[in-house]
């Protein structure tokens, strides 16, 4: 049985989707934009601050499901500019320890609200 994961510590869904879905011992976390939940604004204009906020949002949703970042097995990182990959990666490395999750990273034409990054995840407890 699927259960929606929801927390006020991450931005509310802005469409017909859940922040996350728990399906048994697996959680599927929707793509997280770099929105500060308290203000509804981006954490900053640079890739580092936006990556950090996207990951903080992802972490908050995991915690609402009794999980941690160490439960993450796969992420997908969407970047507005692949040239910012190294700067994103430096912040990303602060949130994960070995064994690191599997990951894909792509440059996309556009992200919602003009974000520089969006990150989704799959976690297993």
PDB file of N, CA and C in Angstrom, residues 20-64:
ATOM      1  N   UNK A  20       6.630  12.917  -1.457  1.00  0.00           N
ATOM      2  CA  UNK A  20       7.216  11.594  -1.543  1.00  0.00           C
ATOM      3  C   UNK A  20       6.147  10.542  -1.388  1.00  0.00           C
ATOM      4  N   UNK A  21       6.486   9.330  -1.764  1.00  0.00           N
ATOM      5  CA  UNK A  21       5.592   8.182  -1.594  1.00  0.00           C
ATOM      6  C   UNK A  21       6.379   7.061  -0.930  1.00  0.00           C
ATOM      7  N   UNK A  22       5.818   6.526   0.143  1.00  0.00           N
ATOM      8  CA  UNK A  22       6.388   5.344   0.786  1.00  0.00           C
ATOM      9  C   UNK A  22       5.644   4.137   0.252  1.00  0.00           C
ATOM     10  N   UNK A  23       6.401   3.179  -0.254  1.00  0.00           N
ATOM     11  CA  UNK A  23       5.840   1.936  -0.776  1.00  0.00           C
ATOM     12  C   UNK A  23       6.619   0.805  -0.107  1.00  0.00           C
ATOM     13  N   UNK A  24       6.061   0.253   0.952  1.00  0.00           N
ATOM     14  CA  UNK A  24       6.788  -0.749   1.723  1.00  0.00           C
ATOM     15  C   UNK A  24       7.991  -0.099   2.380  1.00  0.00           C
ATOM     16  N   UNK A  25       9.164  -0.673   2.189  1.00  0.00           N
ATOM     17  CA  UNK A  25      10.374  -0.122   2.806  1.00  0.00           C
ATOM     18  C   UNK A  25      11.120   0.834   1.870  1.00  0.00           C
ATOM     19  N   UNK A  26      10.475   1.230   0.775  1.00  0.00           N
ATOM     20  CA  UNK A  26      11.093   2.118  -0.211  1.00  0.00           C
ATOM     21  C   UNK A  26      10.359   3.452  -0.234  1.00  0.00           C
ATOM     22  N   UNK A  27      11.137   4.529  -0.348  1.00  0.00           N
ATOM     23  CA  UNK A  27      10.559   5.866  -0.471  1.00  0.00           C
ATOM     24  C   UNK A  27      11.022   6.479  -1.788  1.00  0.00           C
ATOM     25  N   UNK A  28      10.090   7.085  -2.479  1.00  0.00           N
ATOM     26  CA  UNK A  28      10.355   7.776  -3.732  1.00  0.00           C
ATOM     27  C   UNK A  28      10.123   9.264  -3.470  1.00  0.00           C
ATOM     28  N   UNK A  29      11.189  10.045  -3.514  1.00  0.00           N
ATOM     29  CA  UNK A  29      11.100  11.467  -3.197  1.00  0.00           C
ATOM     30  C   UNK A  29      11.050  12.263  -4.497  1.00  0.00           C
ATOM     31  N   UNK A  30      10.011  13.080  -4.630  1.00  0.00           N
ATOM     32  CA  UNK A  30       9.859  13.909  -5.824  1.00  0.00           C
ATOM     33  C   UNK A  30      11.016  14.885  -5.954  1.00  0.00           C
ATOM     34  N   UNK A  31      11.243  15.341  -7.163  1.00  0.00           N
ATOM     35  CA  UNK A  31      12.300  16.310  -7.411  1.00  0.00           C
ATOM     36  C   UNK A  31      12.142  17.524  -6.522  1.00  0.00           C
ATOM     37  N   UNK A  32      13.236  17.898  -5.865  1.00  0.00           N
ATOM     38  CA  UNK A  32      13.214  19.021  -4.934  1.00  0.00           C
ATOM     39  C   UNK A  32      13.932  20.222  -5.535  1.00  0.00           C
ATOM     40  N   UNK A  33      13.187  21.300  -5.622  1.00  0.00           N
ATOM     41  CA  UNK A  33      13.752  22.576  -6.037  1.00  0.00           C
ATOM     42  C   UNK A  33      14.417  23.231  -4.828  1.00  0.00           C
ATOM     43  N   UNK A  34      15.220  24.261  -5.046  1.00  0.00           N
ATOM     44  CA  UNK A  34      15.941  24.914  -3.953  1.00  0.00           C
ATOM     45  C   UNK A  34      15.114  25.969  -3.220  1.00  0.00           C
ATOM     46  N   UNK A  35      13.866  25.652  -2.931  1.00  0.00           N
ATOM     47  CA  UNK A  35      12.956  26.594  -2.285  1.00  0.00           C
ATOM     48  C   UNK A  35      13.048  26.453  -0.774  1.00  0.00           C
ATOM     49  N   UNK A  36      13.228  27.575  -0.087  1.00  0.00           N
ATOM     50  CA  UNK A  36      13.215  27.598   1.378  1.00  0.00           C
ATOM     51  C   UNK A  36      11.748  27.520   1.803  1.00  0.00           C
ATOM     52  N   UNK A  37      11.362  26.491   2.563  1.00  0.00           N
ATOM     53  CA  UNK A  37       9.947  26.332   2.905  1.00  0.00           C
ATOM     54  C   UNK A  37       9.336  27.540   3.630  1.00  0.00           C
ATOM     55  N   UNK A  38      10.102  28.184   4.491  1.00  0.00           N
ATOM     56  CA  UNK A  38       9.572  29.299   5.281  1.00  0.00           C
ATOM     57  C   UNK A  38       9.276  30.545   4.452  1.00  0.00           C
ATOM     58  N   UNK A  39       9.990  30.709   3.331  1.00  0.00           N
ATOM     59  CA  UNK A  39       9.835  31.940   2.549  1.00  0.00           C
ATOM     60  C   UNK A  39       9.221  31.729   1.173  1.00  0.00           C
ATOM     61  N   UNK A  40       9.326  30.511   0.655  1.00  0.00           N
ATOM     62  CA  UNK A  40       8.853  30.240  -0.696  1.00  0.00           C
ATOM     63  C   UNK A  40       9.796  30.753  -1.774  1.00  0.00           C
ATOM     64  N   UNK A  41      10.964  31.231  -1.364  1.00  0.00           N
ATOM     65  CA  UNK A  41      11.954  31.775  -2.287  1.00  0.00           C
ATOM     66  C   UNK A  41      13.139  30.820  -2.425  1.00  0.00           C
ATOM     67  N   UNK A  42      13.927  31.007  -3.483  1.00  0.00           N
ATOM     68  CA  UNK A  42      15.153  30.234  -3.626  1.00  0.00           C
ATOM     69  C   UNK A  42      16.128  30.608  -2.509  1.00  0.00           C
ATOM     70  N   UNK A  43      16.957  29.647  -2.131  1.00  0.00           N
ATOM     71  CA  UNK A  43      17.942  29.863  -1.070  1.00  0.00           C
ATOM     72  C   UNK A  43      19.011  30.857  -1.507  1.00  0.00           C
ATOM     73  N   UNK A  44      19.240  30.993  -2.769  1.00  0.00           N
ATOM     74  CA  UNK A  44      20.241  31.905  -3.315  1.00  0.00           C
ATOM     75  C   UNK A  44      20.236  31.791  -4.826  1.00  0.00           C
ATOM     76  N   UNK A  45      21.082  32.580  -5.460  1.00  0.00           N
ATOM     77  CA  UNK A  45      21.124  32.585  -6.916  1.00  0.00           C
ATOM     78  C   UNK A  45      22.192  31.655  -7.480  1.00  0.00           C
ATOM     79  N   UNK A  46      23.130  31.197  -6.633  1.00  0.00           N
ATOM     80  CA  UNK A  46      24.242  30.376  -7.117  1.00  0.00           C
ATOM     81  C   UNK A  46      23.937  28.891  -6.976  1.00  0.00           C
ATOM     82  N   UNK A  47      24.650  28.079  -7.732  1.00  0.00           N
ATOM     83  CA  UNK A  47      24.411  26.635  -7.751  1.00  0.00           C
ATOM     84  C   UNK A  47      24.683  25.994  -6.397  1.00  0.00           C
ATOM     85  N   UNK A  48      25.671  26.466  -5.656  1.00  0.00           N
ATOM     86  CA  UNK A  48      25.995  25.861  -4.354  1.00  0.00           C
ATOM     87  C   UNK A  48      24.841  26.034  -3.367  1.00  0.00           C
ATOM     88  N   UNK A  49      24.320  27.245  -3.231  1.00  0.00           N
ATOM     89  CA  UNK A  49      23.217  27.461  -2.279  1.00  0.00           C
ATOM     90  C   UNK A  49      21.959  26.747  -2.736  1.00  0.00           C
ATOM     91  N   UNK A  50      21.736  26.686  -4.036  1.00  0.00           N
ATOM     92  CA  UNK A  50      20.547  26.000  -4.531  1.00  0.00           C
ATOM     93  C   UNK A  50      20.666  24.485  -4.345  1.00  0.00           C
ATOM     94  N   UNK A  51      21.836  23.930  -4.575  1.00  0.00           N
ATOM     95  CA  UNK A  51      22.032  22.490  -4.359  1.00  0.00           C
ATOM     96  C   UNK A  51      21.833  22.155  -2.891  1.00  0.00           C
ATOM     97  N   UNK A  52      22.415  22.942  -2.011  1.00  0.00           N
ATOM     98  CA  UNK A  52      22.288  22.703  -0.564  1.00  0.00           C
ATOM     99  C   UNK A  52      20.815  22.703  -0.152  1.00  0.00           C
ATOM    100  N   UNK A  53      20.036  23.677  -0.625  1.00  0.00           N
ATOM    101  CA  UNK A  53      18.628  23.750  -0.240  1.00  0.00           C
ATOM    102  C   UNK A  53      17.832  22.589  -0.817  1.00  0.00           C
ATOM    103  N   UNK A  54      18.098  22.212  -2.059  1.00  0.00           N
ATOM    104  CA  UNK A  54      17.396  21.060  -2.635  1.00  0.00           C
ATOM    105  C   UNK A  54      17.646  19.811  -1.797  1.00  0.00           C
ATOM    106  N   UNK A  55      18.897  19.630  -1.360  1.00  0.00           N
ATOM    107  CA  UNK A  55      19.227  18.459  -0.545  1.00  0.00           C
ATOM    108  C   UNK A  55      18.662  18.560   0.866  1.00  0.00           C
ATOM    109  N   UNK A  56      18.583  19.746   1.428  1.00  0.00           N
ATOM    110  CA  UNK A  56      17.943  19.918   2.742  1.00  0.00           C
ATOM    111  C   UNK A  56      16.457  19.581   2.645  1.00  0.00           C
ATOM    112  N   UNK A  57      15.824  19.967   1.557  1.00  0.00           N
ATOM    113  CA  UNK A  57      14.410  19.635   1.354  1.00  0.00           C
ATOM    114  C   UNK A  57      14.224  18.128   1.230  1.00  0.00           C
ATOM    115  N   UNK A  58      15.087  17.504   0.455  1.00  0.00           N
ATOM    116  CA  UNK A  58      15.040  16.050   0.288  1.00  0.00           C
ATOM    117  C   UNK A  58      15.225  15.360   1.642  1.00  0.00           C
ATOM    118  N   UNK A  59      16.189  15.830   2.418  1.00  0.00           N
ATOM    119  CA  UNK A  59      16.466  15.266   3.745  1.00  0.00           C
ATOM    120  C   UNK A  59      15.253  15.397   4.661  1.00  0.00           C
ATOM    121  N   UNK A  60      14.575  16.528   4.629  1.00  0.00           N
ATOM    122  CA  UNK A  60      13.397  16.743   5.473  1.00  0.00           C
ATOM    123  C   UNK A  60      12.278  15.764   5.129  1.00  0.00           C
ATOM    124  N   UNK A  61      12.098  15.483   3.857  1.00  0.00           N
ATOM    125  CA  UNK A  61      11.055  14.531   3.442  1.00  0.00           C
ATOM    126  C   UNK A  61      11.433  13.124   3.883  1.00  0.00           C
ATOM    127  N   UNK A  62      12.690  12.756   3.730  1.00  0.00           N
ATOM    128  CA  UNK A  62      13.143  11.450   4.219  1.00  0.00           C
ATOM    129  C   UNK A  62      12.892  11.317   5.715  1.00  0.00           C
ATOM    130  N   UNK A  63      13.264  12.358   6.477  1.00  0.00           N
ATOM    131  CA  UNK A  63      13.089  12.320   7.932  1.00  0.00           C
ATOM    132  C   UNK A  63      11.620  12.192   8.316  1.00  0.00           C
ATOM    133  N   UNK A  64      10.733  12.785   7.528  1.00  0.00           N
ATOM    134  CA  UNK A  64       9.294  12.658   7.792  1.00  0.00           C
ATOM    135  C   UNK A  64       8.828  11.217   7.629  1.00  0.00           C
TER     136      UNK A  64
END
